[in-house]
Tab-separated table of C-alpha atoms in Angstrom:
chain	number	residue	atom	x	y	z
R	213	TRP	CA	15.742	91.809	-88.734
R	214	PRO	CA	15.963	95.582	-90.255
R	215	GLU	CA	16.039	98.443	-87.653
R	216	VAL	CA	12.087	99.645	-87.622
R	217	ASP	CA	13.158	102.864	-85.985
R	218	PRO	CA	13.459	105.852	-88.635
R	219	ASP	CA	15.358	107.787	-86.360
R	220	LYS	CA	18.460	105.419	-86.711
R	221	VAL	CA	18.317	104.287	-90.206
R	222	LYS	CA	21.014	105.877	-91.649
R	223	LYS	CA	20.300	108.471	-94.058
R	224	GLY	CA	21.650	107.793	-97.780
R	225	SER	CA	23.165	111.922	-97.752
R	226	ASP	CA	23.448	114.557	-94.789
R	227	LYS	CA	23.031	117.748	-97.598
R	228	PRO	CA	19.583	118.805	-98.306
R	229	CYS	CA	19.090	119.201	-102.146
R	230	SER	CA	21.300	122.028	-103.056
R	231	SER	CA	20.651	123.027	-106.862
R	232	LEU	CA	17.148	123.739	-107.674
R	233	LYS	CA	17.281	120.485	-110.453
R	234	GLU	CA	17.727	118.078	-107.522
R	235	THR	CA	14.515	119.734	-105.698
R	236	ILE	CA	12.216	120.053	-108.480
R	237	LEU	CA	13.442	115.812	-109.212
R	238	TYR	CA	12.477	115.274	-105.218
R	239	LEU	CA	9.248	117.282	-105.771
R	240	SER	CA	8.740	115.355	-109.054
R	241	GLY	CA	9.223	111.892	-107.666
R	242	PHE	CA	12.104	110.939	-109.575
R	243	ASP	CA	15.003	111.570	-107.555
R	244	ARG	CA	15.745	107.738	-106.764
R	245	THR	CA	15.840	105.006	-109.229
R	246	PRO	CA	13.292	101.875	-108.952
R	247	SER	CA	16.352	100.047	-107.016
R	248	MET	CA	17.102	102.761	-105.134
R	249	ARG	CA	13.583	103.132	-103.884
R	250	ALA	CA	12.829	99.597	-103.181
R	251	ALA	CA	16.420	99.822	-100.959
R	252	TYR	CA	14.990	102.347	-99.145
R	253	ASN	CA	11.279	100.947	-98.965
R	254	ALA	CA	12.915	97.735	-97.454
R	255	SER	CA	14.897	98.934	-94.583
R	256	ARG	CA	11.679	101.171	-93.477
R	257	PRO	CA	9.641	97.886	-93.183
R	258	LEU	CA	6.009	98.090	-91.297
R	259	PRO	CA	5.578	96.184	-88.424
R	260	VAL	CA	2.431	93.510	-88.493
R	261	LEU	CA	0.926	91.700	-85.687
R	262	GLY	CA	0.463	88.354	-86.406
R	263	GLY	CA	2.859	89.516	-89.663
R	264	VAL	CA	2.317	88.909	-92.971
R	265	SER	CA	1.334	85.779	-94.758
R	266	ASP	CA	2.833	84.285	-98.651
R	267	ASN	CA	-0.449	84.912	-99.695
R	268	GLU	CA	-0.698	88.064	-98.626
R	269	ILE	CA	2.463	89.052	-100.167
R	270	ALA	CA	1.500	87.773	-103.136
R	271	PHE	CA	-1.513	89.713	-103.673
R	272	LEU	CA	0.033	93.197	-102.661
R	273	GLN	CA	2.815	92.301	-105.576
R	274	LYS	CA	0.117	91.337	-107.863
R	275	ALA	CA	-1.957	94.869	-106.965
R	276	LYS	CA	-1.180	97.368	-109.633
R	277	GLY	CA	0.088	100.746	-108.022
R	278	PRO	CA	0.083	102.123	-104.607
R	279	SER	CA	-3.589	102.785	-104.241
R	280	ALA	CA	-4.453	99.665	-104.927
R	281	LYS	CA	-2.082	97.816	-102.355
R	282	VAL	CA	-3.689	100.105	-100.120
R	283	THR	CA	-7.395	99.640	-101.248
R	284	LEU	CA	-6.577	95.717	-100.477
R	285	ALA	CA	-4.775	96.450	-97.374
R	286	TRP	CA	-7.886	98.418	-96.121
R	287	HIS	CA	-10.280	95.805	-97.453
R	288	TRP	CA	-8.946	93.206	-95.182
R	289	LEU	CA	-8.466	95.083	-92.214
R	290	SER	CA	-12.173	96.056	-92.529
R	291	GLU	CA	-13.342	92.546	-93.641
R	292	PHE	CA	-11.349	91.126	-90.458
R	293	ILE	CA	-12.936	93.939	-88.358
R	294	MET	CA	-16.692	93.044	-89.761
R	295	ARG	CA	-15.980	89.545	-88.923
R	296	GLU	CA	-15.096	89.914	-85.483
R	297	HIS	CA	-18.168	92.251	-85.084
R	298	LEU	CA	-20.399	89.656	-86.205
R	299	ALA	CA	-18.906	86.609	-83.748
R	300	GLY	CA	-19.417	89.063	-81.040
R	301	SER	CA	-15.852	89.378	-79.735
R	302	LEU	CA	-16.252	93.387	-80.031
R	303	GLY	CA	-18.904	93.304	-77.023
R	304	ALA	CA	-22.125	95.121	-77.272
R	305	ILE	CA	-21.026	97.693	-79.519
R	306	GLY	CA	-23.926	99.322	-81.996
R	307	PRO	CA	-22.921	98.571	-85.648
R	308	PRO	CA	-22.526	102.743	-86.650
R	309	ILE	CA	-19.730	102.935	-83.931
R	310	VAL	CA	-18.087	99.779	-85.402
């Protein structure tokens, strides 16, 4: 497994942005190529209790853009909490609190 702690991940470069051009590219999001961004994201995985199924990975890959991926994951989490509440596993908690 790759290292999860971001403090232990080896940095790509130890020097700060030295020029105005590098700073502008960084702030606008054009400082990394798509392959560099994919390698960076793969080196910092997000641990998930119970793991991520193959179907969930396929749905996340089909989602267009980061906002769609976040919304999809949020929907799954909300749906899980509602199912658990309806099953009574959250205890005697009122619906407004859940």
